[in-house]
Amino acid sequence: MIRQATVHDVPRISEIINSHAELGRMLFKSYAQLYEDLRDFAVYEKDNKVVGCVGLSIIWADMTEIRSLAVDEDYRGHGIGRRLVDWTVEEARRLQIRRIMSLTYERGFFEKFGFEVVDKDTLPLKVWSDCVRCPKREGCDEIAMVKTLWDVPMIVMPTTAPTPKGVSIPVLEYVEE
Ligand SMILES: CC(C)(COP(=O)(O)OP(=O)(O)OC[C@H]1O[C@@H](n2cnc3c(N)ncnc32)[C@H](O)[C@@H]1OP(=O)(O)O)[C@@H](O)C(=O)NCCC(=O)NCCS
């Protein structure tokens, strides 16, 4: 069963994510980060136990990001990863956000779901906000992949951002598909 995460799931989500973080496969998440981002998370429950999790965060009007996708080692190969990715696709569609990205080592897995490798430089700068917490930083060897939901219409991007006191700041550059 897949469902939105609750505070009760945080210790188990932390256990699953951070066991992979210790191996350098994922980014470490503190309890504080997990509580703050809890609305982004779904969990997969089997036998009354959380055995997988995924987060979908909003990057920009036309981009979401899959984060913290992991399945307990004992439960892999049974379609749970697929169900978690499907959940993110439905969630992005509900939000009417056309593209989903992932920074990953699992190229073959994401290709199964229509993700394509893209040049990291084409991603919005905001994606890199997490990198300050990553031990690899400039040495990032993850692959950037993007899936487009073709049934979600393109959004007209604002050219100027609303700012307080009449100060104008540039918006992040819009990358044509
Ligand atoms: C990647 C991961 C989430 C897959 O979870 P899973 O529950 O084993 O995946 P599923 O059983 O749903 O597999 C779905 C499909 O992907 C394939 N697949 C699974 N892992 C794969 C991999 N590493 N590479 C290529 N294909 C893979 C399966 O064979 C299956 O294909 P099929 O539908 O044609 O039979 C899991 O291995 C994991 O937690 N890895 C460690 C954390 C990680 O790297 N997360 C990604 C961070 S972005």
CSV table of C-alpha atoms and ligand atoms in Angstrom, one decimal, residues 20 25-26 69-71 75-83 102-104 106 108-110 112-113, ligand 1:
chain,number,residue,atom,x,y,z
A,20,HIS,CA,22.0,4.3,1.6
A,25,ARG,CA,24.3,6.4,-2.8
A,26,MET,CA,22.0,9.1,-1.4
A,69,LEU,CA,13.7,7.2,-3.4
A,70,ALA,CA,14.7,4.0,-1.6
A,71,VAL,CA,13.4,0.6,-1.0
A,75,TYR,CA,11.9,-5.9,-0.4
A,76,ARG,CA,13.6,-5.0,-3.7
A,77,GLY,CA,12.6,-6.5,-7.1
A,78,HIS,CA,8.9,-6.7,-6.2
A,79,GLY,CA,7.6,-3.5,-8.0
A,80,ILE,CA,7.8,-1.2,-5.0
A,81,GLY,CA,10.2,1.2,-6.6
A,82,ARG,CA,7.9,1.3,-9.7
A,83,ARG,CA,4.9,2.1,-7.5
A,102,SER,CA,16.1,13.1,-10.8
A,103,LEU,CA,19.8,13.2,-9.9
A,104,THR,CA,20.7,9.6,-9.7
A,106,GLU,CA,20.2,4.4,-11.3
A,108,GLY,CA,18.6,2.0,-16.1
A,109,PHE,CA,15.9,2.1,-13.5
A,110,PHE,CA,14.7,5.6,-14.4
A,112,LYS,CA,12.2,2.3,-17.6
A,113,PHE,CA,9.8,5.1,-16.7
B,1,LIG,C1,16.4,1.7,-7.4
B,1,LIG,C2,15.4,1.1,-6.4
B,1,LIG,C3,14.5,2.2,-5.8
B,1,LIG,C4,14.5,0.1,-7.2
B,1,LIG,O1,13.5,-0.4,-6.3
B,1,LIG,P1,12.8,-1.9,-6.6
B,1,LIG,O2,11.6,-1.9,-5.7
B,1,LIG,O3,13.8,-3.0,-6.5
B,1,LIG,O4,12.3,-1.7,-8.1
B,1,LIG,P2,11.2,-2.4,-8.9
B,1,LIG,O5,11.1,-3.8,-8.4
B,1,LIG,O6,9.9,-1.6,-8.8
B,1,LIG,O7,11.7,-2.4,-10.4
B,1,LIG,C5,11.0,-1.9,-11.4
B,1,LIG,C6,11.7,-2.2,-12.7
B,1,LIG,O8,13.0,-1.6,-12.7
B,1,LIG,C7,14.0,-2.6,-12.8
B,1,LIG,N1,15.1,-2.2,-12.0
B,1,LIG,C8,15.2,-2.2,-10.6
B,1,LIG,N2,16.4,-1.8,-10.2
B,1,LIG,C9,17.1,-1.5,-11.3
B,1,LIG,C10,18.4,-0.9,-11.5
B,1,LIG,N3,19.2,-0.7,-10.5
B,1,LIG,N4,18.8,-0.7,-12.8
B,1,LIG,C11,17.9,-1.0,-13.9
B,1,LIG,N5,16.7,-1.5,-13.7
B,1,LIG,C12,16.3,-1.7,-12.5
B,1,LIG,C13,13.3,-3.9,-12.4
B,1,LIG,O9,13.9,-5.0,-13.0
B,1,LIG,C14,11.9,-3.7,-12.9
B,1,LIG,O10,11.8,-3.9,-14.3
B,1,LIG,P3,10.6,-4.7,-15.0
B,1,LIG,O11,9.4,-3.9,-14.6
B,1,LIG,O12,10.9,-4.7,-16.4
B,1,LIG,O13,10.6,-6.1,-14.4
B,1,LIG,C15,16.1,0.3,-5.3
B,1,LIG,O14,17.0,-0.6,-5.8
B,1,LIG,C16,16.8,1.2,-4.3
B,1,LIG,O15,16.3,1.5,-3.2
B,1,LIG,N6,18.1,1.4,-4.5
B,1,LIG,C17,19.0,2.2,-3.6
B,1,LIG,C18,18.6,3.6,-3.5
B,1,LIG,C19,18.7,4.3,-4.8
B,1,LIG,O16,19.7,4.2,-5.5
B,1,LIG,N7,17.7,5.1,-5.1
B,1,LIG,C20,17.6,5.9,-6.3
B,1,LIG,C21,18.1,7.3,-5.8
B,1,LIG,S1,17.5,8.5,-7.0
